[in-house]
Coordinates of C-alpha atoms in Angstrom, one line a residue:
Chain A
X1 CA 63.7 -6.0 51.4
X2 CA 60.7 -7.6 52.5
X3 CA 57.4 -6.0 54.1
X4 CA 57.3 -6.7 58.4
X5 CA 53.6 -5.3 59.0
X6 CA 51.3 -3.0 57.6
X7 CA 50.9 -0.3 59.8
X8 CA 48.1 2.2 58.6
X9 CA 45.2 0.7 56.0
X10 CA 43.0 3.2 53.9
X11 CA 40.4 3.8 56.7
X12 CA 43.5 4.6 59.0
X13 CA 44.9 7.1 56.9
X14 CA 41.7 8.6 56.4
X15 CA 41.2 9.0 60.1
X16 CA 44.7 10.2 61.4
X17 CA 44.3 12.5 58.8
X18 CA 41.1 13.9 59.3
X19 CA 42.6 14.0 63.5
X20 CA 45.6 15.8 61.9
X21 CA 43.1 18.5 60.7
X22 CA 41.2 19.1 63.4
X23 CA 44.5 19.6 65.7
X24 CA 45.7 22.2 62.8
X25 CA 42.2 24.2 62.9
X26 CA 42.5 24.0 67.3
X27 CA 46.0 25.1 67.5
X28 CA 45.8 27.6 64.8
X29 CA 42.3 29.0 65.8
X30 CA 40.6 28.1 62.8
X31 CA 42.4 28.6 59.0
X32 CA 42.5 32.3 58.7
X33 CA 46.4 32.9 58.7
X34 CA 47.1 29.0 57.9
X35 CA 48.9 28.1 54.6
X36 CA 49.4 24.4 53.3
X37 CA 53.0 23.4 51.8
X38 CA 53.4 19.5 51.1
X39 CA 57.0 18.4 50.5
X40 CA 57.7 16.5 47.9
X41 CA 56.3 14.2 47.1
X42 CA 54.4 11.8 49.1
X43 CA 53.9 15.4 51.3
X44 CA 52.6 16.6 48.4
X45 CA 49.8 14.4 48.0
X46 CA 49.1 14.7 52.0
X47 CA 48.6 18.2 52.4
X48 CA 45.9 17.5 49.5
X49 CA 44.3 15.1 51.6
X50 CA 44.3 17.9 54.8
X51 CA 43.3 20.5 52.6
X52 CA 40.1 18.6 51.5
X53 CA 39.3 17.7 55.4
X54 CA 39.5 21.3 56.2
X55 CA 37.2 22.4 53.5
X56 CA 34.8 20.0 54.3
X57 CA 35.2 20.6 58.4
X58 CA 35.4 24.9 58.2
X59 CA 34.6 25.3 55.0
X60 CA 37.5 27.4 54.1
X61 CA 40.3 27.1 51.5
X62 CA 43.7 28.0 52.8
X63 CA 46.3 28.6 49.9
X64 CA 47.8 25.2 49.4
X65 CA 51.2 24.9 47.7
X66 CA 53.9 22.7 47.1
X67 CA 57.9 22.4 48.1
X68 CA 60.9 20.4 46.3
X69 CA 63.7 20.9 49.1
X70 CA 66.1 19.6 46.4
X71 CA 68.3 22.7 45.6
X72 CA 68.7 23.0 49.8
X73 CA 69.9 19.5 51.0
X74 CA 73.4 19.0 52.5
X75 CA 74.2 15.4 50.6
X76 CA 75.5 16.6 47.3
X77 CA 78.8 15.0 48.1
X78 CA 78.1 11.7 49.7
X79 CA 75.1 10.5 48.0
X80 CA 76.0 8.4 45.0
X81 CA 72.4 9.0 43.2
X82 CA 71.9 12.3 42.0
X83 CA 68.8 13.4 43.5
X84 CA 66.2 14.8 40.7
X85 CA 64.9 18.1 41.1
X86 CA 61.5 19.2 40.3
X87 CA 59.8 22.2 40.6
X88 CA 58.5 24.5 43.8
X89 CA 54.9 25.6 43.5
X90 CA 54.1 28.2 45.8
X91 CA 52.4 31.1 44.1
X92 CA 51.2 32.7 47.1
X93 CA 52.7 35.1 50.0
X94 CA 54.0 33.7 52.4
X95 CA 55.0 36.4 54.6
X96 CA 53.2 36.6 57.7
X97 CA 51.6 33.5 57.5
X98 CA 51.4 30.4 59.4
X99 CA 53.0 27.4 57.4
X100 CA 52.0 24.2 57.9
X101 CA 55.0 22.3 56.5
X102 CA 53.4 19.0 55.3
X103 CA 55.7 16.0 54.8
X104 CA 54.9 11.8 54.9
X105 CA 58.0 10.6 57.2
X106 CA 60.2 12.5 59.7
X107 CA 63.4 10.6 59.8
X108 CA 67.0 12.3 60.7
X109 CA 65.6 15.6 60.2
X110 CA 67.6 16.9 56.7
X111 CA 64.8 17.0 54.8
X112 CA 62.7 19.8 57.6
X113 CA 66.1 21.8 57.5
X114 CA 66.3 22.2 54.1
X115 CA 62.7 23.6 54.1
X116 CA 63.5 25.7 56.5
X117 CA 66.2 27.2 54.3
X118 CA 63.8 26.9 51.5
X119 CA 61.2 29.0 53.1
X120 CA 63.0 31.6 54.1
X121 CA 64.3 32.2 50.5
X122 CA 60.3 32.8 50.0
X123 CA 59.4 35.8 52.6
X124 CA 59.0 35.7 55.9
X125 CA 56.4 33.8 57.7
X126 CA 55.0 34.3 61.1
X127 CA 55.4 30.7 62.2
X128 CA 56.2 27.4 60.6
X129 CA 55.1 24.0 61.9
X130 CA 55.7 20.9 60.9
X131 CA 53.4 18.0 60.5
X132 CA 54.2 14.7 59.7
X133 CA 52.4 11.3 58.7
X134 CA 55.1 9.2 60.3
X135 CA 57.8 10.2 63.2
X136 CA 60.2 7.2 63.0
X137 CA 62.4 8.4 65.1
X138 CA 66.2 9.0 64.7
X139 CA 66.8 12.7 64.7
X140 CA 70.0 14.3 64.0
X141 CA 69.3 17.7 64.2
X142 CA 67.0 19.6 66.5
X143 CA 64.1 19.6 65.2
X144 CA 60.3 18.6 66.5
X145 CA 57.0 17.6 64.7
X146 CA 54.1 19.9 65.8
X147 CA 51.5 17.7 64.8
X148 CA 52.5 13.8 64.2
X149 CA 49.6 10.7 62.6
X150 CA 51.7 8.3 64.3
X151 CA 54.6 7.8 66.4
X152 CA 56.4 4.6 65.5
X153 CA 59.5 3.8 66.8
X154 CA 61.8 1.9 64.7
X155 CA 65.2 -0.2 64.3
X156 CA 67.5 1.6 61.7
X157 CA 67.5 -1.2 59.7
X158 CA 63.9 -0.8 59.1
X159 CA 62.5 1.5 56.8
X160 CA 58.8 3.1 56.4
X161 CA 57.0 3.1 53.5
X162 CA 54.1 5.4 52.3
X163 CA 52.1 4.4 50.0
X164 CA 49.2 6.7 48.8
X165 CA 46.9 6.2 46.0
X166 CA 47.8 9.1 43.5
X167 CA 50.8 7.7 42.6
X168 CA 51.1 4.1 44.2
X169 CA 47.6 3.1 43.4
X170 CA 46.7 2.5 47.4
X171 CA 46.5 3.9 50.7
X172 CA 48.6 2.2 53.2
X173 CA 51.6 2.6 55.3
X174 CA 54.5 0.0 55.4
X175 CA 57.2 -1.3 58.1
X176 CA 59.9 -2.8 55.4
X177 CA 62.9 -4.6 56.5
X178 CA 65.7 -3.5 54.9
X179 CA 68.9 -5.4 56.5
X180 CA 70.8 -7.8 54.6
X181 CA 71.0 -11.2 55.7
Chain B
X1 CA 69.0 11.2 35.9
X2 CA 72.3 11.9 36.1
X3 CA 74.0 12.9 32.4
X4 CA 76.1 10.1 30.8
X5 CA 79.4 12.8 30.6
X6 CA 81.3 14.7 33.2
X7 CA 81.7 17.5 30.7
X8 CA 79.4 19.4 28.0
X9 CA 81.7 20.2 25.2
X10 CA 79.3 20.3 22.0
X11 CA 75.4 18.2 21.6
X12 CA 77.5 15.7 19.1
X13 CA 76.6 12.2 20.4
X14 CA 74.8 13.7 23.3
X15 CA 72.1 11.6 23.9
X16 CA 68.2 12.0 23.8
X17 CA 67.8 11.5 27.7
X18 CA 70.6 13.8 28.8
X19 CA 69.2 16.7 26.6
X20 CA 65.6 15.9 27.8
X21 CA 67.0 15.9 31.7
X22 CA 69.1 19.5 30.8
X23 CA 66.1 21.3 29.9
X24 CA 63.2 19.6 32.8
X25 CA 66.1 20.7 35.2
X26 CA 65.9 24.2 33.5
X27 CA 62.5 24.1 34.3
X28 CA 62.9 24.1 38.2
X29 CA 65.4 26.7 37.5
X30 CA 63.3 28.7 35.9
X31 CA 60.9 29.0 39.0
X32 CA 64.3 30.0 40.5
X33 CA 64.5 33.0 38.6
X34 CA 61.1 34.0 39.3
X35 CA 61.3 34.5 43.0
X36 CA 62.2 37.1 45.3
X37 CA 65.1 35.6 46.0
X38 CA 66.9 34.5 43.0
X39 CA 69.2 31.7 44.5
X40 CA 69.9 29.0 46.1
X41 CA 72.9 27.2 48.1
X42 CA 73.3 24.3 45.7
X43 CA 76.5 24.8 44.4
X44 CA 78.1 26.4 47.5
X45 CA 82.1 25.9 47.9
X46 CA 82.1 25.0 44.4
X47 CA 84.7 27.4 42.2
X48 CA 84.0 28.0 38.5
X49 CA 86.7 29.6 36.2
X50 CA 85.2 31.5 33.0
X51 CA 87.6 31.4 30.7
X52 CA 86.7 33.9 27.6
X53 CA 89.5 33.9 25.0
X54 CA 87.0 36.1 22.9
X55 CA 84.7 38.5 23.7
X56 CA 80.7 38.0 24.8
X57 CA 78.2 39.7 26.9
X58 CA 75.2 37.7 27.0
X59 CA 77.0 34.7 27.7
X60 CA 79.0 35.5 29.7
X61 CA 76.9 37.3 32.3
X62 CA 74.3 34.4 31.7
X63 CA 76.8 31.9 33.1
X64 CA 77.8 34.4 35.9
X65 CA 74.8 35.2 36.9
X66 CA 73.9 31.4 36.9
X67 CA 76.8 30.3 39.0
X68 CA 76.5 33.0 41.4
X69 CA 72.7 32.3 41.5
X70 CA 73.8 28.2 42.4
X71 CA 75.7 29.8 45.1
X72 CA 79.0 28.9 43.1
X73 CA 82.3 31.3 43.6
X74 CA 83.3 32.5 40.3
X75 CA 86.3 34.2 38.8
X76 CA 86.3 35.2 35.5
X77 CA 89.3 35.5 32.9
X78 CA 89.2 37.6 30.2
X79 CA 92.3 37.7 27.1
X80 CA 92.9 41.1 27.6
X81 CA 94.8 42.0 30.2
X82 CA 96.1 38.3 31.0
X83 CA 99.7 37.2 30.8
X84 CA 98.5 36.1 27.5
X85 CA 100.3 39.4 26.0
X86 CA 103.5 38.2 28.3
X87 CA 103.6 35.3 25.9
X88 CA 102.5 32.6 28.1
X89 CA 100.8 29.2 26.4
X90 CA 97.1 28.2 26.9
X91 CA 98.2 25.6 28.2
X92 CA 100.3 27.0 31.2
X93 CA 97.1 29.5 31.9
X94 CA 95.0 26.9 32.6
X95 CA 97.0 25.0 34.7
X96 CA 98.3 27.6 37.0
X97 CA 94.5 27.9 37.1
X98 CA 93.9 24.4 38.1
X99 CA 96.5 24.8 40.9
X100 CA 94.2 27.2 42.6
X101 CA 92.0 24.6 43.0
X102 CA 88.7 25.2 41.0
X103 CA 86.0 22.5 40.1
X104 CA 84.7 23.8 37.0
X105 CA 85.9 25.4 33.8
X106 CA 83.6 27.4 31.5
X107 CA 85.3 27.9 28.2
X108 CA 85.3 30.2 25.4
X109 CA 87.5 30.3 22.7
X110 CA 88.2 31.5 18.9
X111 CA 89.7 28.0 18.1
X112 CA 87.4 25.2 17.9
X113 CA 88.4 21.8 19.9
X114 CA 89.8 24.4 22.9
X115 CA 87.6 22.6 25.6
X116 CA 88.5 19.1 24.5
X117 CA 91.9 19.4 24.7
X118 CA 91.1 21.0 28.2
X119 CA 89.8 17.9 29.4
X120 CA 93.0 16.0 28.6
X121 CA 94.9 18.7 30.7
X122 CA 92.5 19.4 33.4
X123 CA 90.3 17.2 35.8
X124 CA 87.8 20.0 35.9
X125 CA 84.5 19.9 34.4
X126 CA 84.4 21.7 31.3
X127 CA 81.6 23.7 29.7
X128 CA 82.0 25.1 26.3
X129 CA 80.7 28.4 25.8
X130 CA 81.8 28.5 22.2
X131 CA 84.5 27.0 20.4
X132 CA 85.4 28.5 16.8
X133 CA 82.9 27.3 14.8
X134 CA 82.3 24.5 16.1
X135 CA 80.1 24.2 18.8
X136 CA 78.2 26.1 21.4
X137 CA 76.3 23.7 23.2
X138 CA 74.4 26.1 26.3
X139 CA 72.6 28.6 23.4
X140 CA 71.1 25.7 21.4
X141 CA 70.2 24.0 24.8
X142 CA 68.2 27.4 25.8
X143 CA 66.7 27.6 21.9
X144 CA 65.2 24.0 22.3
X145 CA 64.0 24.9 25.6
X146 CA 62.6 28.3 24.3
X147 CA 61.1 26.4 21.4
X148 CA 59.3 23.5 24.0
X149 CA 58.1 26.5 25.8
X150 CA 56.5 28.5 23.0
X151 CA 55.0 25.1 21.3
X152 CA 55.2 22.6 23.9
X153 CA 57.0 19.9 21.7
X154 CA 60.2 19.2 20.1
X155 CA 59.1 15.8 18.0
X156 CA 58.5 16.3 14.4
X157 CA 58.6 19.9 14.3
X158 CA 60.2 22.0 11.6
X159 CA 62.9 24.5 11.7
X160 CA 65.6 26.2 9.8
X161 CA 68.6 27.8 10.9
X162 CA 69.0 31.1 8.7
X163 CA 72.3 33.2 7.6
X164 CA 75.5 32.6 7.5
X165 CA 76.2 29.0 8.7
X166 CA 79.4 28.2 7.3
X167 CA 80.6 30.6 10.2
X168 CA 77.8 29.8 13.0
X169 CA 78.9 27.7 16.0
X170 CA 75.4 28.1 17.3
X171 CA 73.7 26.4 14.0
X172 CA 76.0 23.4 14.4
X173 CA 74.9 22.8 18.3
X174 CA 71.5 23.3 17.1
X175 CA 70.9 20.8 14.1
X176 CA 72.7 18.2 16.5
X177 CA 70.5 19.2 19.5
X178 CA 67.2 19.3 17.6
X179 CA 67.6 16.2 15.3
X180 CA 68.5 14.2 18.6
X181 CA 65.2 15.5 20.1
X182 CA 63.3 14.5 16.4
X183 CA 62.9 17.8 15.0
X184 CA 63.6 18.2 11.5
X185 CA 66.2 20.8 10.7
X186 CA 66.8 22.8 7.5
X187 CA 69.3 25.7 6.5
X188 CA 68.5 29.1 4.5
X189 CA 71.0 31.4 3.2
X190 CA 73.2 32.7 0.6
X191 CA 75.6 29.8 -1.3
X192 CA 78.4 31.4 -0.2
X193 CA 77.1 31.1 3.8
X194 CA 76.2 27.6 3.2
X195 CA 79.1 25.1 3.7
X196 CA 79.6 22.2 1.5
X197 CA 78.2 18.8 2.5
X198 CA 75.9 20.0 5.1
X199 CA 73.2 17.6 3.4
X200 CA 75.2 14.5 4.8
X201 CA 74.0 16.0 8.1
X202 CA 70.5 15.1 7.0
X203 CA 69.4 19.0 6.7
X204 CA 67.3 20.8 3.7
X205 CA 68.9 23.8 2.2
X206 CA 66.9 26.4 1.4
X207 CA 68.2 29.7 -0.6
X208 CA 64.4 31.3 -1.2
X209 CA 63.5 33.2 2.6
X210 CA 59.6 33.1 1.8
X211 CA 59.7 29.5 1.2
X212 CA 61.8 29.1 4.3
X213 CA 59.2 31.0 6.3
X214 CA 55.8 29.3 4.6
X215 CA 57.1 25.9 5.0
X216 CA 58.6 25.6 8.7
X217 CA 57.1 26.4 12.4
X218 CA 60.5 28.0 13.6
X219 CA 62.9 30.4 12.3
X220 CA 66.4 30.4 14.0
X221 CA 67.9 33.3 12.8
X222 CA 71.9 33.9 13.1
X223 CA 73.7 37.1 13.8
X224 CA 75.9 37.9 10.0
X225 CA 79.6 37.9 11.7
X226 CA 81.5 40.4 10.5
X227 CA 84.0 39.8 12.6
X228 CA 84.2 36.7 11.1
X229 CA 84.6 37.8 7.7
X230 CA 81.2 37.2 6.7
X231 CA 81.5 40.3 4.5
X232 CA 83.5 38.3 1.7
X233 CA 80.4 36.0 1.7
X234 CA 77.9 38.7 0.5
X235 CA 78.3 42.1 -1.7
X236 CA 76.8 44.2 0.8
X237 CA 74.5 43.9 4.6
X238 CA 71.6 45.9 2.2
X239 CA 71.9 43.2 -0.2
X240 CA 71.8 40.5 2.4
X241 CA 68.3 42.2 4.3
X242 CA 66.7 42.3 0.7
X243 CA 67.2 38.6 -0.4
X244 CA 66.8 37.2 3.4
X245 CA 66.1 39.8 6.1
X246 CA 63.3 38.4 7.8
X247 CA 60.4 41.5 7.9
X248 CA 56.7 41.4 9.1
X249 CA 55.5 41.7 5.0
X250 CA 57.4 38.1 4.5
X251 CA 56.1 37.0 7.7
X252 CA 52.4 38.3 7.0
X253 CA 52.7 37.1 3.7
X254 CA 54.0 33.5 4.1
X255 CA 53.3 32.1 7.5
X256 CA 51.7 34.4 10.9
X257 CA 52.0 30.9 12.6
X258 CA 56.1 31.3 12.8
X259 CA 58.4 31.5 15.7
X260 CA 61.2 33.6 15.4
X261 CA 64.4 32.8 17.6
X262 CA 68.0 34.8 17.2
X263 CA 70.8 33.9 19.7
X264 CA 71.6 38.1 19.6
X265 CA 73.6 40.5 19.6
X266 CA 71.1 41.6 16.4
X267 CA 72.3 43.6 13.7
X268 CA 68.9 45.4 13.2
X269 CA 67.9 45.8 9.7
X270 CA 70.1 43.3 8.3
X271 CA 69.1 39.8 9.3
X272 CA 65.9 41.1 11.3
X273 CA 64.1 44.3 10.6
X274 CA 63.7 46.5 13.8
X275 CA 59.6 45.5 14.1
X276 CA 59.8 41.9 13.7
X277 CA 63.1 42.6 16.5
X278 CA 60.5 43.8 19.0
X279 CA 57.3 42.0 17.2
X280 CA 55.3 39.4 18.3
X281 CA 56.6 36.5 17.0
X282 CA 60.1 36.5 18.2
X283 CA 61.0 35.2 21.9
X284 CA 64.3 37.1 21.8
X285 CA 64.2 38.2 25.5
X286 CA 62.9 34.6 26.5
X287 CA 65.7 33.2 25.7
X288 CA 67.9 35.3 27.4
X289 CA 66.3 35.0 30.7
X290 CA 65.7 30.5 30.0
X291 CA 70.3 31.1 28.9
X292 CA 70.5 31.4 33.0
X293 CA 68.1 28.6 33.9
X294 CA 69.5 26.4 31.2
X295 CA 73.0 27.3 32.4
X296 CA 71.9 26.6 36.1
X297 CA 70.5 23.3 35.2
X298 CA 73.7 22.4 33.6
X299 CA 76.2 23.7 36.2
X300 CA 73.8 21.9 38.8
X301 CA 74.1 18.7 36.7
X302 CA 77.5 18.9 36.2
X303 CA 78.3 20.5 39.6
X304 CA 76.7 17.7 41.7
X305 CA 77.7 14.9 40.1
X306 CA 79.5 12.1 41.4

């Protein structure tokens, strides 16, 4: 496993997340109906960072809440790892609201399904759209970003890496190679 | 993450991580339980077998309600009414059971070692819900958690198991369970409830009930079997709430700091007086509702293993 490139620095992120903000506010008509959910848990930590850029650009504070997709995947029986669960934060209706599902990379696709199921276990909303860091590319199911910080494609035996500073100690975005040779 | 065993037959041996990793999993579970919608698909095309050789209603309807809660088909067996009364063995039962092809096995039992031998007969995942009186691993599990919940630790705190324990499954689990997690663990009752040697399990006896209360932050209090002939132990149930029926006086009067736990069903005015039943120190009802999200977090753990 070694690093290829660095893709986004801390100035970077800053910026395509502030972009990402803006473009929720336009499309949404401001934050009235808008809720934040972060997936965790690099999502988690994103949807903070949105959440702060909106307060600061409309000076509003949409509920902001947190999703573990856990309980919902489809890989119980062909992952060897037992995936740890943690716990779903949302304390908040969701039920007519627009959801801005908030996650770091949008790979095969799995992970938005299962918070799709997830959600709808918790009311239901007006709209959900999805937002994403990274789109890497790779889908296998039939699902769309509605707002995206970057489009990179990539080789299947690369993998992305988010690192954000609550819980990796910087802000950056990796391109890691991950074949064996 | 994942526990160390395949089954959860007693908290003898289990160790310190898979106990902590049981009840943070019950923790996500418990946000479960709090939601409009009360489950989710985990579990789903799993089938889980509850086995009760002896009757229960809490515990049963907590695992129930867990497994269907998980998503999990269940079919429950009861003694009465089985081809038990057509004279066939335990042993044949279960696997005419197995050949149905189920996944998990929740166990109950009046004989204690009934879910071991299970898993030399069975590829299945066992649970015990209670094996004689040996073991009944789920209600100390959901005690500990109950206890983390109230006081936020487990590490050096005090508590004694009170009644009869010479007949209590659940005390067993419990001094296993809690000295694994550091707590110190102490017994109160009657001689004739207290069974000989219990010091080698490093636990204080105690036969004076207001020094029990003054001197620990917990009380787990244990149901006085009479089915189980705990009648022979003491001259009379009046005689037993005198000497060590836990009432708000004895509370008030020796410690207002104390957490009171009982597993239930409560015979009122015997081992609990009706007030302190329905007072405020007792989490009674809490640890019914945490009995489904520990059970969850252990038929998830067990469930999704590999």
């Amino acid at each position: 496993m070694k690093i290829k490139a660095q893709l986004i620095d801390e100035a970077g992120l800053n910026r395509t997340i502030t972009r990402l903000a803006h473009e929720i506010l336009e499309r949404n008509k401001g934050s009235e109906n808008i809720v934040l959910i972060g997936m965790r848990t690099r999502g988690e930590f994103i949807a903070k960072r949105i959440h702060e850029k909106i307060k600061e650009i409309d000076k509003s504070e949409p509920p902001l809440g947190v999703l573990d997709v856990t309980l919902y995947r489809d890989d119980f029986r062909t992952r060897l790892k037992q995936p740890e669960v943690s716990v779903t934060n949302i304390t908040f209706d969701i039920n007519e609201k627009d959801i801005i599902l908030i996650d770091d990379v949008l790979f095969s696709g799995r992970t938005a399904r299962a918070a799709l199921d997830a959600l709808m276990d918790l009311g239901r909303p007006n709209t959900i759209q999805l937002c994403v860091l990274i789109d890497r590319g790779h889908r296998e199911m039939p699902i769309r970003p509605d707002f995206v910080g970057k489009n990179i494609p990539t080789s299947i035996n690369e993998e992305i890496k988010v690192k954000m500073k609550e819980i990796d100690g910087e802000d950056a975005v990796y391109l890691i190679d991950i074949s064996e040779d | 993450m994942s526990l160390s065993s395949k089954h959860l037959l007693g908290l003898h041996g289990v160790p310190k991580e898979d106990i902590q990793t049981i009840l943070d999993t019950a923790t996500t579970f418990r946000e479960v339980l709090e939601r409009p919608i009360k489950k989710v698909p985990t579990l789903q095309g799993k089938t889980v077998v509850n086995l009760f050789y002896e009757s229960s209603t809490r515990t049963r309807i907590s695992f129930e309600l867990a497994q269907k809660r998980l998503s999990a088909d269940t079919v429950n067996f009861s003694k009465a009414g089985s081809s038990t009364s057509k004279g066939e063995t335990f042993k044949d039962t279960v696997k005419n059971i197995e050949a149905m092809k189920i996944d998990m096995i929740v166990v109950r039992h009046s004989s204690a070692g009934v879910p071991h031998y299970l898993t030399k007969i069975t590829n299945a995942n066992i649970i015990n819900a209670g094996d004689g009186r040996h073991e009944h691993p789920t209600q100390a599990l959901l005690d500990m958690y109950s206890i983390r919940e109230k006081t936020g630790r487990l590490e050096g705190l005090k508590v004694c198991i009170i009644g009869d324990i010479a007949h209590s499954r659940v005390a067993l689990s419990n001094i296993f369970g809690l000295q694994t997690m550091g707590a110190k663990v102490s017994v109160c009752g009657p001689a004739t409830m207290i069974p000989k040697g219990i010091g080698n399990l490093g636990v204080k006896v105690y036969h004076d009930i207001d020094k029990a209360i003054a001197e620990h932050d917990v009380l787990n209090v244990l149901r006085i079997q009479l089915e189980r002939a705990a009648g022979s132990s003491i001259p009379s149930l009046r005689e037993y709430h005198n000497y060590f029926g836990i009432t708000s006086e004895r509370i008030e009067k020796n410690n207002k700091d104390v957490l009171i736990l009982h597993p239930g069903p409560i015979n009122r005015g015997v081992e609990l007086s009706s007030d302190v039943a329905d007072g405020p120190y007792q989490v009674i009802l809490d640890q019914v509702t945490n009995g489904v999200a520990i059970r969850m977090a252990v038929l998830y753990l067990l469930g999704t293993m590999n």
